[in-house]
PDB file of C-alpha atoms in Angstrom:
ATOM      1  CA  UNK A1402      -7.887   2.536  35.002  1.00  0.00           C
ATOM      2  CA  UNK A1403     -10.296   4.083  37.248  1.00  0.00           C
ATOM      3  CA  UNK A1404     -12.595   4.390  33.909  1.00  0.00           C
ATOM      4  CA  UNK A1405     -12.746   3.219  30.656  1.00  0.00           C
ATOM      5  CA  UNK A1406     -13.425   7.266  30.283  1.00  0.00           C
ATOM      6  CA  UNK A1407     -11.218   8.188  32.553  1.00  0.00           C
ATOM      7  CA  UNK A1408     -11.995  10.156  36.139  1.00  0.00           C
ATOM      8  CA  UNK A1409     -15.517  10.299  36.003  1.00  0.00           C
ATOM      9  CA  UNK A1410     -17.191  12.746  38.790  1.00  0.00           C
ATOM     10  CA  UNK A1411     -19.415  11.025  41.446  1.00  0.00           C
ATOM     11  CA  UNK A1412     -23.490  11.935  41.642  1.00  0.00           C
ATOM     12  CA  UNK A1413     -23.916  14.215  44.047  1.00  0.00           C
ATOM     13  CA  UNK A1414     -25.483  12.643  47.587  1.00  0.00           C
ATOM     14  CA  UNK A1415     -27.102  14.513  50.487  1.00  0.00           C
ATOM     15  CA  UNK A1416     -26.293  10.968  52.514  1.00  0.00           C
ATOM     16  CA  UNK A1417     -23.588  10.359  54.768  1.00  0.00           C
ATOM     17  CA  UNK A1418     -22.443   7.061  54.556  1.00  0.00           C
ATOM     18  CA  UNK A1419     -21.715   7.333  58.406  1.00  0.00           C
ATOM     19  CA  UNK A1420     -25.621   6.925  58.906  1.00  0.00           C
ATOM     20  CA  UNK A1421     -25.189   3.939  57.303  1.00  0.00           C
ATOM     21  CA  UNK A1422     -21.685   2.483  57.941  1.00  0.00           C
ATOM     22  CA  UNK A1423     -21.074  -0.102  59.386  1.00  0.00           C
ATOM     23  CA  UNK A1424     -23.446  -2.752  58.305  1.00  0.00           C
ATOM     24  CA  UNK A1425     -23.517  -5.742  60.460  1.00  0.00           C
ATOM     25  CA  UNK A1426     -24.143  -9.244  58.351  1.00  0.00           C
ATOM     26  CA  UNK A1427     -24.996 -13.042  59.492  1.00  0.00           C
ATOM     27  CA  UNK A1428     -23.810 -15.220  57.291  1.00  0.00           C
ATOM     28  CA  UNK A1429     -25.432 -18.698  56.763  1.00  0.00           C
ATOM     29  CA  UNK A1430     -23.047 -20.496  59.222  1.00  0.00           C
ATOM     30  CA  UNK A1431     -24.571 -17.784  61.965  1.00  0.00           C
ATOM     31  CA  UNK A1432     -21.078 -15.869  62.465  1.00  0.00           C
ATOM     32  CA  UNK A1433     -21.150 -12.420  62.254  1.00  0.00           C
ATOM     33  CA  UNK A1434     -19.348  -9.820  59.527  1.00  0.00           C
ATOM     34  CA  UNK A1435     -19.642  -5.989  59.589  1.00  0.00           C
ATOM     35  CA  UNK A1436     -18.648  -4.140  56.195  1.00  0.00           C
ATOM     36  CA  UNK A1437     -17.017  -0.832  56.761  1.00  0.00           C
ATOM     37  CA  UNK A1438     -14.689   1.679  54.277  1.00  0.00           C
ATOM     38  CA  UNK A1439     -11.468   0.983  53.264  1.00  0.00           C
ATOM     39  CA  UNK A1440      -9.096   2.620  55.012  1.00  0.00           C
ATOM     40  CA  UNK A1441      -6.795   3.522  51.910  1.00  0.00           C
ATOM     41  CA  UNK A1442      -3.762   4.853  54.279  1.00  0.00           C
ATOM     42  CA  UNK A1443      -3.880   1.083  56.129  1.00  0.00           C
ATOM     43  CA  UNK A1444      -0.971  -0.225  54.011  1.00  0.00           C
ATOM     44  CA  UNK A1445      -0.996  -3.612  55.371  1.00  0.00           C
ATOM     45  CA  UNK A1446      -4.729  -3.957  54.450  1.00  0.00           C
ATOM     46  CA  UNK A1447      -4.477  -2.916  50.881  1.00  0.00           C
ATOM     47  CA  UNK A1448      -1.696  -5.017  50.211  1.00  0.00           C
ATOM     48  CA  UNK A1449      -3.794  -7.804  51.391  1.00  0.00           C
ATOM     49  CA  UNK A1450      -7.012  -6.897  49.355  1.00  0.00           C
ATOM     50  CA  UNK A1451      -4.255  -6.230  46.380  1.00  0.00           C
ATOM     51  CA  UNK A1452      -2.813  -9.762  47.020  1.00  0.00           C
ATOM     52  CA  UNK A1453      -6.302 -11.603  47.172  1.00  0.00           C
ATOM     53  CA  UNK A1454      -7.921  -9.511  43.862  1.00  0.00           C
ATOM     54  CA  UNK A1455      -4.275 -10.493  42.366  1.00  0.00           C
ATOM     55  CA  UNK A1456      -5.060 -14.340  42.827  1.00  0.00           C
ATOM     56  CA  UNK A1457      -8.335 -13.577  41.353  1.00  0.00           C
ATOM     57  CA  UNK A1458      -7.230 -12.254  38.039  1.00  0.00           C
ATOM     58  CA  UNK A1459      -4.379 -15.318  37.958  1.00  0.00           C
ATOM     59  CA  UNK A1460      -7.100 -17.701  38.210  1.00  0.00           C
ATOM     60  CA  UNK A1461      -8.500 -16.101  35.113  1.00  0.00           C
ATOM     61  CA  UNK A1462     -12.231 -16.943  35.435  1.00  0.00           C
ATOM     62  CA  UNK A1463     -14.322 -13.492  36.967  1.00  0.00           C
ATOM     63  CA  UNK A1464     -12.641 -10.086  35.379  1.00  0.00           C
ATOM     64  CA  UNK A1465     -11.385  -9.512  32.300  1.00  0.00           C
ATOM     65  CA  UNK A1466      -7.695  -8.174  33.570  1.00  0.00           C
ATOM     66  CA  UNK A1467      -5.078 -10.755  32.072  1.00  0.00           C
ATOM     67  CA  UNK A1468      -2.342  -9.177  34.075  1.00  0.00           C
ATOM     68  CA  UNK A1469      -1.480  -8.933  37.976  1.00  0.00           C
ATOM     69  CA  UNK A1470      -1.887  -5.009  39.137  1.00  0.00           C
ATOM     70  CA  UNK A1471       0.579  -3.407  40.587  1.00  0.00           C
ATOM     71  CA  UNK A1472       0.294  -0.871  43.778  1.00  0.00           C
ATOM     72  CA  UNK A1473      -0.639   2.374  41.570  1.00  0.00           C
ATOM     73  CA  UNK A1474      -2.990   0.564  39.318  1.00  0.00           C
ATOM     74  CA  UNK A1475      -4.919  -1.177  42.035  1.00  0.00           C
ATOM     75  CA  UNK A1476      -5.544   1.551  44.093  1.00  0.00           C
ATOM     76  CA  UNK A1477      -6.837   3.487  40.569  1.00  0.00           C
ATOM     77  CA  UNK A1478      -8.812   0.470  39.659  1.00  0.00           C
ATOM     78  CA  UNK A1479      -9.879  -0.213  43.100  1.00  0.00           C
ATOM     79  CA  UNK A1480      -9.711   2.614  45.603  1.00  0.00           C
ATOM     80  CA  UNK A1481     -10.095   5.477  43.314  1.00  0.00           C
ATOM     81  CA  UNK A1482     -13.744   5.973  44.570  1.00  0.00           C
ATOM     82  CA  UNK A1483     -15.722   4.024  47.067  1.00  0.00           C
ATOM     83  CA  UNK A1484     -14.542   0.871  48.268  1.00  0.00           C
ATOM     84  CA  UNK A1485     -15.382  -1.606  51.070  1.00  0.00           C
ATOM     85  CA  UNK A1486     -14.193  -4.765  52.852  1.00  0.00           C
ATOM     86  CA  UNK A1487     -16.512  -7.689  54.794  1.00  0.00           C
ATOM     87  CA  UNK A1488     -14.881  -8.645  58.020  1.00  0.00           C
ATOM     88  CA  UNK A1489     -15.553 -11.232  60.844  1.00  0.00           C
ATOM     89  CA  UNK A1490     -15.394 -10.537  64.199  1.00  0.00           C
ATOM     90  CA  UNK A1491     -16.075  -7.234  63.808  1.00  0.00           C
ATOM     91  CA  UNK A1492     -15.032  -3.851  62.740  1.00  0.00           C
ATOM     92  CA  UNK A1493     -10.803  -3.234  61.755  1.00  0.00           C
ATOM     93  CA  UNK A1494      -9.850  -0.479  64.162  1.00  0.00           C
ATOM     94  CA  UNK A1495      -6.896   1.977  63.296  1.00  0.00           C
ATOM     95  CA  UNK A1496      -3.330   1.212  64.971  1.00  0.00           C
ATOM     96  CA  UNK A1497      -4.331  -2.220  65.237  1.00  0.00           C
ATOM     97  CA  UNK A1498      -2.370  -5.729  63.965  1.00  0.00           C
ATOM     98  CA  UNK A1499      -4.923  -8.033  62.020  1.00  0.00           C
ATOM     99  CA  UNK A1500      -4.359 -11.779  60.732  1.00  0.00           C
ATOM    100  CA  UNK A1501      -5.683 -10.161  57.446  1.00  0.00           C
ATOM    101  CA  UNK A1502      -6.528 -13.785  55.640  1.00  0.00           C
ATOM    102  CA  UNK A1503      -8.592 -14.679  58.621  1.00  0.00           C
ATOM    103  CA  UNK A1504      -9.936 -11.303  59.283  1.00  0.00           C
ATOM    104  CA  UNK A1505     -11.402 -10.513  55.305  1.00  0.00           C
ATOM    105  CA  UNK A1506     -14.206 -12.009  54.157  1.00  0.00           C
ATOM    106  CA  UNK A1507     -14.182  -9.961  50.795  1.00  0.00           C
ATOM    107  CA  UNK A1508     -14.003  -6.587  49.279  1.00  0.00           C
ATOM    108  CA  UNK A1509     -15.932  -4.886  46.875  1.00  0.00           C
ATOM    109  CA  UNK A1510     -15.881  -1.419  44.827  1.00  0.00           C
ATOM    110  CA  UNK A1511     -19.006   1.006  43.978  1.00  0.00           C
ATOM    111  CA  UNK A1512     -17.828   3.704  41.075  1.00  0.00           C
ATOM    112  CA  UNK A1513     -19.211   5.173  37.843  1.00  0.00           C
ATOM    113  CA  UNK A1514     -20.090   3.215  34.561  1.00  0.00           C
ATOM    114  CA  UNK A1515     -20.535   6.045  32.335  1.00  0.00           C
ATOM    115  CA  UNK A1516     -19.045   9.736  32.369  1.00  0.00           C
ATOM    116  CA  UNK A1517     -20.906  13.121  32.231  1.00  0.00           C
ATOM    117  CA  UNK A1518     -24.869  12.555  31.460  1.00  0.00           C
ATOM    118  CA  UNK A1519     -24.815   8.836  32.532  1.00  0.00           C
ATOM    119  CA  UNK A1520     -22.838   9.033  35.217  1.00  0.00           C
ATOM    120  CA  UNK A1521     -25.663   8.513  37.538  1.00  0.00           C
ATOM    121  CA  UNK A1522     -25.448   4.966  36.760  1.00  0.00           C
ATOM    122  CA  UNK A1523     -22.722   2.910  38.799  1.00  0.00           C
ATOM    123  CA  UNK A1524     -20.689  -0.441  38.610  1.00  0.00           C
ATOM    124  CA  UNK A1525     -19.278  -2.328  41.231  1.00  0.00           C
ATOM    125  CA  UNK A1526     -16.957  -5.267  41.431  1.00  0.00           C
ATOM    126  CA  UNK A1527     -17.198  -7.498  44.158  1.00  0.00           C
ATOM    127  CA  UNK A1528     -14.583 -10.368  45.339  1.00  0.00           C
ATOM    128  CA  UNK A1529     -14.757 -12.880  48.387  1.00  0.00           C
ATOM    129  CA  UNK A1530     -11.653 -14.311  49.674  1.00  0.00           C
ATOM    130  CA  UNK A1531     -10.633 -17.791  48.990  1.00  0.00           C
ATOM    131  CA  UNK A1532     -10.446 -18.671  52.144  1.00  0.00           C
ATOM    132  CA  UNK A1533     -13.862 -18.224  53.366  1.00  0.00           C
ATOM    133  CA  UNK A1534     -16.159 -19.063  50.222  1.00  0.00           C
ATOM    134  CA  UNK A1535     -19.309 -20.918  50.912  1.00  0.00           C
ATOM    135  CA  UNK A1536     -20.609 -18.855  54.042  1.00  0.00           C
ATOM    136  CA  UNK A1537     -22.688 -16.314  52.094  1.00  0.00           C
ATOM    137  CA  UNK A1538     -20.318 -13.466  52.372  1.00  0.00           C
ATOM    138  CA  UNK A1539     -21.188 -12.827  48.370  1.00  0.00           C
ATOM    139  CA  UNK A1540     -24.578 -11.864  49.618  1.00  0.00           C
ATOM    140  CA  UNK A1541     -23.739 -10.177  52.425  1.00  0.00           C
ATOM    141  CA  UNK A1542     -21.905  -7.706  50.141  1.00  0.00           C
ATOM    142  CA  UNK A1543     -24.587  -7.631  47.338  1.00  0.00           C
ATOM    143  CA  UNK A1544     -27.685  -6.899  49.976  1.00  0.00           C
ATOM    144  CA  UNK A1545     -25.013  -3.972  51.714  1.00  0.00           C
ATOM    145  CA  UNK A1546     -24.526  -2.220  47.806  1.00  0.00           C
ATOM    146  CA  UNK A1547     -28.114  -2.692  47.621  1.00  0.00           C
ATOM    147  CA  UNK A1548     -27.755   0.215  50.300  1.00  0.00           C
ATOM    148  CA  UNK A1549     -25.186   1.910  49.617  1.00  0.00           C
ATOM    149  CA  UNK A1550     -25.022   2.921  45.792  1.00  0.00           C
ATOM    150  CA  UNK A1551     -28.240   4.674  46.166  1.00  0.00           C
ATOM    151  CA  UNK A1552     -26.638   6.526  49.373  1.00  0.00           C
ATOM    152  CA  UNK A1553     -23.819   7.358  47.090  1.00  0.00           C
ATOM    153  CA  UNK A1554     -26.700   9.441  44.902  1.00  0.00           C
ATOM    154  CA  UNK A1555     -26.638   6.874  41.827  1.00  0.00           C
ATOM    155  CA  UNK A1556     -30.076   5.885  40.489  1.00  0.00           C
ATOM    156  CA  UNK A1557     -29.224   3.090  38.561  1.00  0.00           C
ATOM    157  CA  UNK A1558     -26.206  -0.315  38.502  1.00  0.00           C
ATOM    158  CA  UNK A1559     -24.644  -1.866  35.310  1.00  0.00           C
ATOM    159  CA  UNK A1560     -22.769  -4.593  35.626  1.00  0.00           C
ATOM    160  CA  UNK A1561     -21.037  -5.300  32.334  1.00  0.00           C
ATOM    161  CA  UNK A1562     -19.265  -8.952  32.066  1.00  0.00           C
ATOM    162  CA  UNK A1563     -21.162 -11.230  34.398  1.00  0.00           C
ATOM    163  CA  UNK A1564     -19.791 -14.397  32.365  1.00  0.00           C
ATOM    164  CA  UNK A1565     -22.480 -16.936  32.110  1.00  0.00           C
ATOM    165  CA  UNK A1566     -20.206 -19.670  34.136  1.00  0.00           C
ATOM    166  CA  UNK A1567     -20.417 -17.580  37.164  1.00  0.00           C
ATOM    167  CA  UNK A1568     -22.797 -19.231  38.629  1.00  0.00           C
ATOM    168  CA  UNK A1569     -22.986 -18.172  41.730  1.00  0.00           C
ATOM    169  CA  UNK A1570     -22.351 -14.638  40.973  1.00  0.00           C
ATOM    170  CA  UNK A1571     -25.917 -14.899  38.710  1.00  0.00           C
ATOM    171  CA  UNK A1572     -27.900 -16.189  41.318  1.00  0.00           C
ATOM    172  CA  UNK A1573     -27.002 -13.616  43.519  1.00  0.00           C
ATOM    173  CA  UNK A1574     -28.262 -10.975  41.202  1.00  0.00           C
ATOM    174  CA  UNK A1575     -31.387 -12.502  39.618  1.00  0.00           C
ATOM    175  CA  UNK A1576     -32.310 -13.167  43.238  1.00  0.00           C
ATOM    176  CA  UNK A1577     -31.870  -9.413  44.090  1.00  0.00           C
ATOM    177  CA  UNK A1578     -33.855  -8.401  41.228  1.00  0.00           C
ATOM    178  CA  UNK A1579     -31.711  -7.171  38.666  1.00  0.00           C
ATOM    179  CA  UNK A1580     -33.051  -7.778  34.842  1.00  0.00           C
ATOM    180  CA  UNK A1581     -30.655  -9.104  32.486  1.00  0.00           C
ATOM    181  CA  UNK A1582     -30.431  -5.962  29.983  1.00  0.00           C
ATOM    182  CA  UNK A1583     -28.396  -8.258  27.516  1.00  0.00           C
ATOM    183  CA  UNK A1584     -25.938 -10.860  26.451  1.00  0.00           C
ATOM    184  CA  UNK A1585     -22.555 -10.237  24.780  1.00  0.00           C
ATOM    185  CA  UNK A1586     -21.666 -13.270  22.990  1.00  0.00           C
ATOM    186  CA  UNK A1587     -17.917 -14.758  23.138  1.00  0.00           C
ATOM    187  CA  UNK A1588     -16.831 -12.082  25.520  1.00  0.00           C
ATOM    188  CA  UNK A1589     -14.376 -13.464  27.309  1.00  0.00           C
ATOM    189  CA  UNK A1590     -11.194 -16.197  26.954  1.00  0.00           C
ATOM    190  CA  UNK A1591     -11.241 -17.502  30.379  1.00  0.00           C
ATOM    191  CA  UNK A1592      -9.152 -20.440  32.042  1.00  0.00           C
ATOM    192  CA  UNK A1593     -11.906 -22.464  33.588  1.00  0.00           C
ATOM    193  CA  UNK A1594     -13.375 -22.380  30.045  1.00  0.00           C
ATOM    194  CA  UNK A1595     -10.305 -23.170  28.077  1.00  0.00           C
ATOM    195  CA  UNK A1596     -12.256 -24.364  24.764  1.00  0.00           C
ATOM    196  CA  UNK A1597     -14.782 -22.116  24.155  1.00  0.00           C
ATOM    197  CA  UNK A1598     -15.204 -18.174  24.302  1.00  0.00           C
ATOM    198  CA  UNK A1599     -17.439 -17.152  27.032  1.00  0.00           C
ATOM    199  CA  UNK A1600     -20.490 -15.073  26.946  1.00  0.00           C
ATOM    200  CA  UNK A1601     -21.304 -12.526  29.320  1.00  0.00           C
ATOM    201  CA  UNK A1602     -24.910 -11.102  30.826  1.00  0.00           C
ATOM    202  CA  UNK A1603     -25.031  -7.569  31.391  1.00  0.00           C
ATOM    203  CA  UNK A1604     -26.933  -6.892  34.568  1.00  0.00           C
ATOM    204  CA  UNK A1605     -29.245  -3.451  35.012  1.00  0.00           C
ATOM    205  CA  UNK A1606     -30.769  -2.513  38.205  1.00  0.00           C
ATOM    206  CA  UNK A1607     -32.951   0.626  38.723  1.00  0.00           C
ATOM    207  CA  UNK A1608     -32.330   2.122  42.152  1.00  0.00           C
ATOM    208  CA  UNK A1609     -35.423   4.589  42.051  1.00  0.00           C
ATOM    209  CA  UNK A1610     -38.012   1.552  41.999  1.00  0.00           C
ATOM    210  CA  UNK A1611     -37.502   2.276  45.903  1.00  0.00           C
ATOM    211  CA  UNK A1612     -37.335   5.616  45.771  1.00  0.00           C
ATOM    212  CA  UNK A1613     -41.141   5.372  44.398  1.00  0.00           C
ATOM    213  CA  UNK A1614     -42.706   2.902  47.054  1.00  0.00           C
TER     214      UNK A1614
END
């Protein structure tokens, strides 16, 4: 599950996230978030992420997955190459006991879309908790991978079912600048949309436009 073409190699980067990590956010209320790694050996953090992106796919309205994932299949889906989490208050220290649905904000994943000679070109899927929705925390993600895919060496991001009743999700990436490379028609059955098959935009952003200014 880590690929539709299985393990895919990652671009090689001469960038260590550490000169980047962590990213320190204000979100529109004026609290502060910082967006670090996921620590994939911090069991009681990855249950929680597993739990939230579990709700997500129950409510049946952003990713295609019909089906709850169990331990192994999120961490293939989800961990198997870079993946981050938006916290308030500051960053989660090792050894330490967290309220996790207070502490995390949302979570997101940067990996490749296509194997071998494409496989400069990433995806990421991005979720924000429930319980804090509304404070800009979406963004706060979206401007960090703005950073941090390029970091990772990839040149360019696909994003393959943004369904067309995600609205906020759209706005997010039109205001960023991605172009909408195309439009799959009926893509998706989705519950908030139980009459009707849903299309989906795909989104295509081309990291070396900064690279050349």
């Amino acid at each position: 599950m880590a690929s539709a073409y299985g393990k895919i190699p990652k671009p090689i980067s001469n960038i260590s996230l550490d000169t980047i990590l962590p990213i320190d956010k204000t979100l529109k209320n004026g609290s502060k978030a910082v967006l670090q790694r996921v620590d994939p050996n911090n069991g009681d953090l990855v249950d929680h992420l597993r739990s939230l992106f579990n709700g997500e796919l129950e409510r049946g309205s952003t990713y295609p997955q019909e089906e709850p994932l169990t331990e192994a299949q999120f961490a293939d889906y989800f961990l198997a190459y870079d993946a981050f989490v938006l916290t308030k208050e500051g960053i989660i220290e090792k050894d330490q006991s967290y309220d996790y649905k207070d502490k995390v904000l949302g979570m997101f994943y940067i990996k490749p879309n296509y194997p071998g000679r494409c496989s400069h070109i990433c995806n990421a899927g991005f979720f924000t908790s429930t319980h804090h929705r509304g404070y800009g925390a979406g963004v706060a993600m979206a401007e960090s991978y703005m950073k941090l895919a390029p970091a990772l060496g990839y040149k360019a991001s696909v994003f393959n079912l943004v369904f067309v009743n995600n609205e906020s999700s759209i706005r997010i990436w039109r205001r960023l600048g991605f172009q909408e490379a195309g439009r799959i028609p009926k893509a998706a059955r989705l519950k908030n949309s139980p009459n009707e098959l849903v299309d989906a935009i795909i989104f295509y952003y081309d990291f070396t436009k900064e690279e050349d200014k």
